[in-house]
């Protein structure tokens, strides 16, 4: 029996300058042809040959008995870690259910605008007339070393003048015993320079550090804070857009136990109204950033909203990590992460139901479950090909 040479398949795995060493896989396929009557001494086409698959680059030769296939791996992005144990853009009403209110009845959800508003809270019955909201069913995880939180606030002052009151964060060690730290953003330069961190006991408030800038009213400010549990270090920042307006820090371990809850609110002037939006609490990751890992240096990652508008971008460094600053866009629903080559060509673009500050995403590529080649039967009889 004589026939055409057996079928050969060569796979070239293109990884675009991947640092991994890739072996070229050579797969040999042999087709046995049996003639029932006589041996044909002339060359004949084999009854089975290779056939290309649409979308895969394939070069066929020798009457389709040899194939060279260039395979581009399937690329995707996966969420590796979500450090936010609370994220709330108030797209739904948090009252009641998600938020527990202490010290006042003038906390409202603003449908359509998706904010929570505090107004006329000076009749608050909680410690020192504080009025606040905390997340009833979201205590701080026990294994957290650092707790980060951020929120946006907008104040309207009675009569158009600052009233000398504050709004900000509450970091509870005991709700019932009224033990907590406050991160305070004041409406005026007095009694502080605009920002304070204070320690609160029953019926007492002890300022620990002051400085920074004051709230001039009628603007959306971003407030950011952190507490390091082992050391007692606290830092507090205020931003206007992405611009840092002020920063203060202090270390205090007077309340040494594990903090239990985080929340927001303040000690507001009667008639003042404050809106809060986009609250995030993270453990051991700053909600100002999202990271995308396992990239090639120079690849650019874009964060896009549901309409494709670019909200943030960053290029991957030598370690293959792109760090996107999302301090002003920390919660994006139905958004995209879009990875491009420096020349603008798309590598991968994937939509997520929600993208949150503090997230870590990973670029992955795979050759599993890819159909790269088909066989074609030229004969009227069926064959099993391996």
Short mmCIF file of C-alpha atoms in Angstrom, two decimals:
data_model
loop_
_atom_site.label_atom_id
_atom_site.label_comp_id
_atom_site.label_asym_id
_atom_site.label_seq_id
_atom_site.Cartn_x
_atom_site.Cartn_y
_atom_site.Cartn_z
CA UNK A 1 0.00 0.00 0.00
CA UNK A 2 1.22 3.44 -0.79
CA UNK A 3 -0.45 6.69 0.07
CA UNK A 4 0.13 10.28 0.88
CA UNK A 5 2.27 11.05 3.95
CA UNK A 6 0.51 10.97 7.32
CA UNK A 7 -1.17 14.13 8.62
CA UNK A 8 0.91 16.53 10.64
CA UNK A 9 -0.25 19.35 12.91
CA UNK A 10 2.01 22.08 14.24
CA UNK A 11 0.61 24.50 16.84
CA UNK A 12 2.22 27.88 17.36
CA UNK A 13 1.06 29.47 20.65
CA UNK A 14 1.36 33.23 20.37
CA UNK A 15 1.76 34.92 23.76
CA UNK A 16 2.89 38.35 22.63
CA UNK A 17 6.27 38.59 24.31
CA UNK A 18 5.25 36.57 27.35
CA UNK A 19 8.13 36.00 29.80
CA UNK A 20 7.16 32.30 30.02
CA UNK A 21 8.99 29.77 27.91
CA UNK A 22 6.47 28.12 25.61
CA UNK A 23 7.16 24.75 24.04
CA UNK A 24 5.89 24.22 20.49
CA UNK A 25 3.58 21.25 20.53
CA UNK A 26 3.84 18.92 17.52
CA UNK A 27 0.91 16.56 17.10
CA UNK A 28 1.17 13.77 14.52
CA UNK A 29 -1.98 12.25 13.11
CA UNK A 30 -1.74 9.11 11.01
CA UNK A 31 -4.54 7.85 8.80
CA UNK A 32 -4.48 4.13 7.90
CA UNK A 33 -6.17 3.24 4.61
CA UNK A 34 -6.98 -0.41 3.79
CA UNK A 35 -7.81 -1.54 0.25
CA UNK A 36 -9.95 -4.71 0.17
CA UNK A 37 -9.09 -6.08 -3.30
CA UNK A 38 -5.76 -4.95 -4.62
CA UNK A 39 -2.90 -2.67 -3.74
CA UNK A 40 -2.84 0.52 -5.74
CA UNK A 41 0.74 1.40 -6.57
CA UNK A 42 -0.14 4.99 -7.46
CA UNK A 43 -0.34 7.92 -5.04
CA UNK A 44 -3.85 8.49 -3.76
CA UNK A 45 -5.40 11.21 -1.66
CA UNK A 46 -6.10 10.09 1.91
CA UNK A 47 -9.78 9.76 2.79
CA UNK A 48 -9.35 12.09 5.80
CA UNK A 49 -7.67 15.51 5.91
CA UNK A 50 -7.41 18.62 8.01
CA UNK A 51 -9.87 21.52 7.72
CA UNK A 52 -9.41 25.03 9.11
CA UNK A 53 -11.71 26.53 11.76
CA UNK A 54 -13.06 30.08 11.20
CA UNK A 55 -11.32 32.61 13.41
CA UNK A 56 -8.12 30.54 13.74
CA UNK A 57 -5.14 31.29 11.51
CA UNK A 58 -4.35 28.03 9.71
CA UNK A 59 -2.05 27.18 6.78
CA UNK A 60 -2.96 23.87 5.05
CA UNK A 61 -0.62 22.11 2.64
CA UNK A 62 0.10 18.72 1.02
CA UNK A 63 -3.50 18.12 0.02
CA UNK A 64 -4.67 19.21 3.46
CA UNK A 65 -2.58 16.58 5.24
CA UNK A 66 -0.36 19.14 7.01
CA UNK A 67 -1.58 22.08 9.09
CA UNK A 68 0.29 24.91 10.79
CA UNK A 69 -2.02 26.69 13.25
CA UNK A 70 -1.40 30.02 15.00
CA UNK A 71 -3.59 30.22 18.09
CA UNK A 72 -4.29 33.43 19.99
CA UNK A 73 -5.20 32.63 23.59
CA UNK A 74 -8.60 33.54 24.94
CA UNK A 75 -8.17 36.55 27.25
CA UNK A 76 -10.36 37.64 30.11
CA UNK A 77 -10.40 39.61 33.38
CA UNK A 78 -11.44 38.14 36.70
CA UNK A 79 -12.14 39.72 40.08
CA UNK A 80 -9.45 38.39 42.43
CA UNK A 81 -10.39 40.24 45.63
CA UNK A 82 -13.06 42.63 46.86
CA UNK A 83 -11.83 44.40 49.98
CA UNK A 84 -14.95 46.53 50.43
CA UNK A 85 -17.20 44.99 53.06
CA UNK A 86 -19.59 47.93 52.60
CA UNK A 87 -20.24 49.85 49.39
CA UNK A 88 -23.37 51.93 48.97
CA UNK A 89 -24.24 54.37 46.19
CA UNK A 90 -27.81 54.62 47.51
CA UNK A 91 -29.25 53.39 44.24
CA UNK A 92 -31.92 51.86 46.47
CA UNK A 93 -33.45 53.13 49.71
CA UNK A 94 -31.26 52.16 52.69
CA UNK A 95 -33.95 53.16 55.22
CA UNK A 96 -34.81 51.04 57.05
CA UNK A 97 -32.72 47.92 56.72
CA UNK A 98 -29.14 48.72 55.72
CA UNK A 99 -28.75 51.82 57.88
CA UNK A 100 -29.42 52.16 61.60
CA UNK A 101 -30.02 55.74 62.75
CA UNK A 102 -28.96 57.10 66.14
CA UNK A 103 -29.90 60.48 67.55
CA UNK A 104 -32.49 62.05 65.31
CA UNK A 105 -35.48 61.54 63.06
CA UNK A 106 -34.47 63.84 60.23
CA UNK A 107 -32.60 61.41 58.01
CA UNK A 108 -34.16 60.89 54.59
CA UNK A 109 -33.54 59.04 51.35
CA UNK A 110 -33.70 61.27 48.27
CA UNK A 111 -35.07 59.07 45.45
CA UNK A 112 -33.97 59.96 41.96
CA UNK A 113 -30.90 61.76 43.27
CA UNK A 114 -29.78 58.65 45.19
CA UNK A 115 -28.50 60.48 48.26
CA UNK A 116 -29.13 60.31 51.97
CA UNK A 117 -29.91 63.68 53.56
CA UNK A 118 -29.59 64.87 57.16
CA UNK A 119 -31.37 68.04 58.23
CA UNK A 120 -32.52 69.78 61.44
CA UNK A 121 -30.65 67.22 63.54
CA UNK A 122 -29.88 69.39 66.58
CA UNK A 123 -32.65 67.60 68.49
CA UNK A 124 -30.64 64.38 68.32
CA UNK A 125 -30.76 62.32 71.47
CA UNK A 126 -27.51 60.39 70.98
CA UNK A 127 -24.29 61.42 72.71
CA UNK A 128 -23.58 65.18 72.42
CA UNK A 129 -26.51 65.63 70.03
CA UNK A 130 -24.78 63.56 67.40
CA UNK A 131 -26.93 62.18 64.61
CA UNK A 132 -25.51 59.35 62.59
CA UNK A 133 -26.11 56.34 60.41
CA UNK A 134 -24.21 53.07 60.62
CA UNK A 135 -24.55 49.79 58.76
CA UNK A 136 -26.53 47.53 61.07
CA UNK A 137 -25.50 44.16 59.61
CA UNK A 138 -21.97 44.94 58.39
CA UNK A 139 -19.54 44.87 61.31
CA UNK A 140 -15.85 45.27 60.60
CA UNK A 141 -14.26 41.85 59.87
CA UNK A 142 -12.31 40.54 62.85
CA UNK A 143 -9.14 39.87 60.84
CA UNK A 144 -8.82 43.41 59.49
CA UNK A 145 -5.58 45.23 60.29
CA UNK A 146 -6.57 48.48 58.60
CA UNK A 147 -10.02 49.92 58.04
CA UNK A 148 -10.47 52.50 55.26
CA UNK A 149 -13.61 54.52 54.59
CA UNK A 150 -14.66 57.26 52.16
CA UNK A 151 -17.82 59.24 51.48
CA UNK A 152 -18.97 62.33 49.62
CA UNK A 153 -20.77 65.15 51.44
CA UNK A 154 -22.55 68.32 50.37
CA UNK A 155 -23.62 70.99 52.88
CA UNK A 156 -26.13 73.82 52.61
CA UNK A 157 -25.68 76.43 55.33
CA UNK A 158 -28.59 78.26 57.01
CA UNK A 159 -28.77 81.80 55.67
CA UNK A 160 -25.89 81.05 53.33
CA UNK A 161 -23.34 81.30 56.17
CA UNK A 162 -21.25 78.53 57.73
CA UNK A 163 -22.68 77.50 61.08
CA UNK A 164 -19.56 76.13 62.73
CA UNK A 165 -20.73 72.51 62.86
CA UNK A 166 -19.39 69.32 61.36
CA UNK A 167 -20.11 66.16 59.41
CA UNK A 168 -17.91 63.12 58.86
CA UNK A 169 -17.18 59.53 59.97
CA UNK A 170 -17.92 57.57 63.12
CA UNK A 171 -15.72 54.58 64.03
CA UNK A 172 -17.46 52.67 66.79
CA UNK A 173 -15.94 50.55 69.53
CA UNK A 174 -19.27 50.33 71.33
CA UNK A 175 -22.57 51.75 70.14
CA UNK A 176 -24.37 51.20 73.43
CA UNK A 177 -21.55 52.55 75.60
CA UNK A 178 -20.96 55.54 73.29
CA UNK A 179 -17.29 54.78 72.67
CA UNK A 180 -16.13 55.95 69.24
CA UNK A 181 -13.76 58.10 67.21
CA UNK A 182 -15.02 60.86 64.94
CA UNK A 183 -13.38 62.23 61.80
CA UNK A 184 -14.87 65.73 61.56
CA UNK A 185 -15.13 68.14 58.64
CA UNK A 186 -16.23 71.55 59.96
CA UNK A 187 -18.27 74.26 58.28
CA UNK A 188 -16.05 77.06 59.56
CA UNK A 189 -12.52 77.69 60.77
CA UNK A 190 -13.64 77.80 64.40
CA UNK A 191 -13.32 76.02 66.77
CA UNK A 192 -10.70 74.17 64.71
CA UNK A 193 -8.86 74.71 61.47
CA UNK A 194 -11.54 72.81 59.57
CA UNK A 195 -10.72 69.14 60.22
CA UNK A 196 -10.48 67.24 63.49
CA UNK A 197 -10.12 63.72 64.81
CA UNK A 198 -11.73 63.31 68.23
CA UNK A 199 -12.26 60.59 70.82
CA UNK A 200 -15.77 60.29 72.24
CA UNK A 201 -16.88 58.83 75.55
CA UNK A 202 -20.33 59.14 77.16
CA UNK A 203 -21.10 62.86 77.31
CA UNK A 204 -17.56 63.88 76.37
CA UNK A 205 -15.58 64.74 73.27
CA UNK A 206 -11.78 65.06 73.32
CA UNK A 207 -10.15 66.61 70.22
CA UNK A 208 -6.93 64.79 69.31
CA UNK A 209 -5.65 66.65 66.25
CA UNK A 210 -6.87 69.56 64.10
CA UNK A 211 -5.82 71.21 60.84
CA UNK A 212 -6.61 71.12 57.17
CA UNK A 213 -9.40 73.05 55.49
CA UNK A 214 -13.04 73.94 56.19
CA UNK A 215 -16.23 73.23 54.24
CA UNK A 216 -17.23 76.36 52.31
CA UNK A 217 -20.65 74.89 51.49
CA UNK A 218 -22.56 74.02 48.32
CA UNK A 219 -19.83 71.71 47.00
CA UNK A 220 -19.34 67.98 46.91
CA UNK A 221 -16.32 67.11 49.05
CA UNK A 222 -14.78 63.67 49.36
CA UNK A 223 -13.86 62.55 52.86
CA UNK A 224 -11.36 59.73 53.36
CA UNK A 225 -10.13 58.07 56.56
CA UNK A 226 -8.13 55.12 57.84
CA UNK A 227 -7.57 53.44 61.20
CA UNK A 228 -4.70 51.01 61.75
CA UNK A 229 -5.89 48.60 64.40
CA UNK A 230 -2.55 47.28 65.71
CA UNK A 231 -0.89 50.71 66.11
CA UNK A 232 -3.85 53.05 66.63
CA UNK A 233 -2.71 55.28 63.74
CA UNK A 234 -5.49 57.41 62.19
CA UNK A 235 -5.36 59.62 59.12
CA UNK A 236 -8.07 61.87 57.70
CA UNK A 237 -8.14 63.59 54.30
CA UNK A 238 -10.55 65.85 52.42
CA UNK A 239 -10.61 66.17 48.63
CA UNK A 240 -12.39 68.50 46.23
CA UNK A 241 -12.64 66.45 43.07
CA UNK A 242 -9.28 64.72 42.92
CA UNK A 243 -7.46 67.62 44.58
CA UNK A 244 -6.31 67.11 48.17
CA UNK A 245 -7.58 69.95 50.39
CA UNK A 246 -6.18 68.86 53.73
CA UNK A 247 -4.75 65.96 55.70
CA UNK A 248 -4.25 65.32 59.43
CA UNK A 249 -3.12 62.28 61.41
CA UNK A 250 -2.78 61.07 64.99
CA UNK A 251 -2.04 57.85 66.89
CA UNK A 252 -4.31 56.99 69.82
CA UNK A 253 -4.94 53.66 71.55
CA UNK A 254 -7.23 54.87 74.30
CA UNK A 255 -9.98 52.76 72.72
CA UNK A 256 -7.86 49.63 72.16
CA UNK A 257 -10.52 47.04 71.40
CA UNK A 258 -11.48 46.00 67.90
CA UNK A 259 -13.75 48.59 66.25
CA UNK A 260 -17.18 47.20 65.52
CA UNK A 261 -19.01 49.49 63.09
CA UNK A 262 -18.37 52.40 60.76
CA UNK A 263 -20.86 55.11 59.92
CA UNK A 264 -21.34 58.73 58.98
CA UNK A 265 -23.24 61.76 60.22
CA UNK A 266 -22.33 64.73 62.39
CA UNK A 267 -23.28 67.44 64.84
CA UNK A 268 -25.13 69.80 62.53
CA UNK A 269 -26.51 73.29 62.98
CA UNK A 270 -30.31 73.50 63.11
CA UNK A 271 -31.55 74.27 59.62
CA UNK A 272 -28.44 72.93 57.96
CA UNK A 273 -28.87 70.16 55.40
CA UNK A 274 -26.14 67.68 54.46
CA UNK A 275 -26.24 65.11 51.67
CA UNK A 276 -24.13 61.95 51.73
CA UNK A 277 -23.29 59.69 48.79
CA UNK A 278 -21.01 56.81 47.72
CA UNK A 279 -19.93 55.34 51.04
CA UNK A 280 -17.25 52.62 51.03
CA UNK A 281 -15.58 50.78 53.90
CA UNK A 282 -12.61 48.53 53.04
CA UNK A 283 -10.28 46.27 54.94
CA UNK A 284 -6.57 46.39 54.15
CA UNK A 285 -6.99 48.14 50.78
CA UNK A 286 -7.44 51.82 49.92
CA UNK A 287 -10.83 52.43 48.21
CA UNK A 288 -9.18 55.21 46.19
CA UNK A 289 -7.66 52.64 43.84
CA UNK A 290 -8.36 49.48 41.88
CA UNK A 291 -5.54 47.22 40.70
CA UNK A 292 -5.32 45.07 37.59
CA UNK A 293 -2.54 42.45 37.70
CA UNK A 294 -0.72 40.01 35.36
CA UNK A 295 -0.42 42.50 32.52
CA UNK A 296 2.49 43.21 30.22
CA UNK A 297 4.40 46.43 30.96
CA UNK A 298 2.96 49.29 28.93
CA UNK A 299 -0.52 47.86 28.51
CA UNK A 300 -3.12 50.49 29.41
CA UNK A 301 -6.25 49.79 31.43
CA UNK A 302 -9.32 52.03 31.12
CA UNK A 303 -12.26 52.13 33.51
CA UNK A 304 -15.41 52.92 31.51
CA UNK A 305 -18.98 53.53 32.58
CA UNK A 306 -21.92 51.63 31.10
CA UNK A 307 -21.94 53.99 28.09
CA UNK A 308 -18.23 53.53 27.41
CA UNK A 309 -17.11 56.90 28.80
CA UNK A 310 -13.60 56.73 30.27
CA UNK A 311 -13.53 57.45 34.02
CA UNK A 312 -9.93 56.54 34.83
CA UNK A 313 -6.88 54.95 33.20
CA UNK A 314 -3.40 53.72 34.06
CA UNK A 315 -0.52 51.93 32.35
CA UNK A 316 0.97 48.74 33.74
CA UNK A 317 4.44 49.11 35.19
CA UNK A 318 7.38 46.74 35.08
CA UNK A 319 5.70 44.40 37.57
CA UNK A 320 2.62 44.06 35.35
CA UNK A 321 0.21 45.97 37.60
CA UNK A 322 -1.96 48.92 36.57
CA UNK A 323 -3.18 51.09 39.46
CA UNK A 324 -6.25 53.20 38.63
CA UNK A 325 -7.15 56.19 40.78
CA UNK A 326 -10.90 56.02 41.43
CA UNK A 327 -11.15 58.46 44.35
CA UNK A 328 -13.87 60.39 42.48
CA UNK A 329 -15.59 57.38 40.84
CA UNK A 330 -15.44 54.61 43.46
CA UNK A 331 -18.61 52.66 42.54
CA UNK A 332 -19.35 51.98 38.87
CA UNK A 333 -22.34 49.81 38.01
CA UNK A 334 -22.33 47.87 34.72
CA UNK A 335 -18.94 49.35 33.91
CA UNK A 336 -16.09 47.98 31.81
CA UNK A 337 -12.41 47.32 32.30
CA UNK A 338 -10.77 47.80 28.90
CA UNK A 339 -7.17 46.71 28.33
CA UNK A 340 -5.38 48.09 25.27
CA UNK A 341 -1.97 47.95 23.67
CA UNK A 342 -0.06 51.27 23.63
CA UNK A 343 -1.10 51.69 19.97
CA UNK A 344 -4.77 51.60 21.02
CA UNK A 345 -5.67 48.08 19.86
CA UNK A 346 -7.97 46.22 22.22
CA UNK A 347 -6.58 43.25 24.14
CA UNK A 348 -9.64 42.50 26.26
CA UNK A 349 -12.73 44.43 27.37
CA UNK A 350 -15.06 43.00 29.99
CA UNK A 351 -18.17 44.29 31.71
CA UNK A 352 -18.81 43.81 35.45
CA UNK A 353 -22.06 44.31 37.33
CA UNK A 354 -20.25 46.60 39.78
CA UNK A 355 -16.65 47.82 40.07
CA UNK A 356 -15.68 49.08 43.54
CA UNK A 357 -12.70 50.94 44.94
CA UNK A 358 -10.28 48.54 46.60
CA UNK A 359 -10.95 45.78 44.04
CA UNK A 360 -8.12 43.67 42.58
CA UNK A 361 -8.61 42.24 39.08
CA UNK A 362 -6.38 39.81 37.18
CA UNK A 363 -5.77 39.37 33.46
CA UNK A 364 -5.94 35.70 32.44
CA UNK A 365 -5.33 33.89 29.18
CA UNK A 366 -6.16 30.32 28.29
CA UNK A 367 -5.97 27.76 25.50
CA UNK A 368 -8.39 25.34 27.12
CA UNK A 369 -11.57 24.40 25.31
CA UNK A 370 -10.54 26.10 22.07
CA UNK A 371 -11.54 24.35 18.83
CA UNK A 372 -8.60 24.96 16.51
CA UNK A 373 -8.95 22.38 13.76
CA UNK A 374 -11.48 20.08 12.10
CA UNK A 375 -11.14 16.94 10.03
CA UNK A 376 -12.82 16.46 6.67
CA UNK A 377 -13.80 13.05 5.32
CA UNK A 378 -13.40 12.71 1.53
CA UNK A 379 -14.73 9.16 1.46
CA UNK A 380 -18.25 7.77 1.49
CA UNK A 381 -17.33 5.54 4.42
CA UNK A 382 -17.01 6.80 8.00
CA UNK A 383 -13.66 6.86 9.84
CA UNK A 384 -12.49 7.26 13.38
CA UNK A 385 -9.61 9.69 13.46
CA UNK A 386 -7.28 10.24 16.41
#
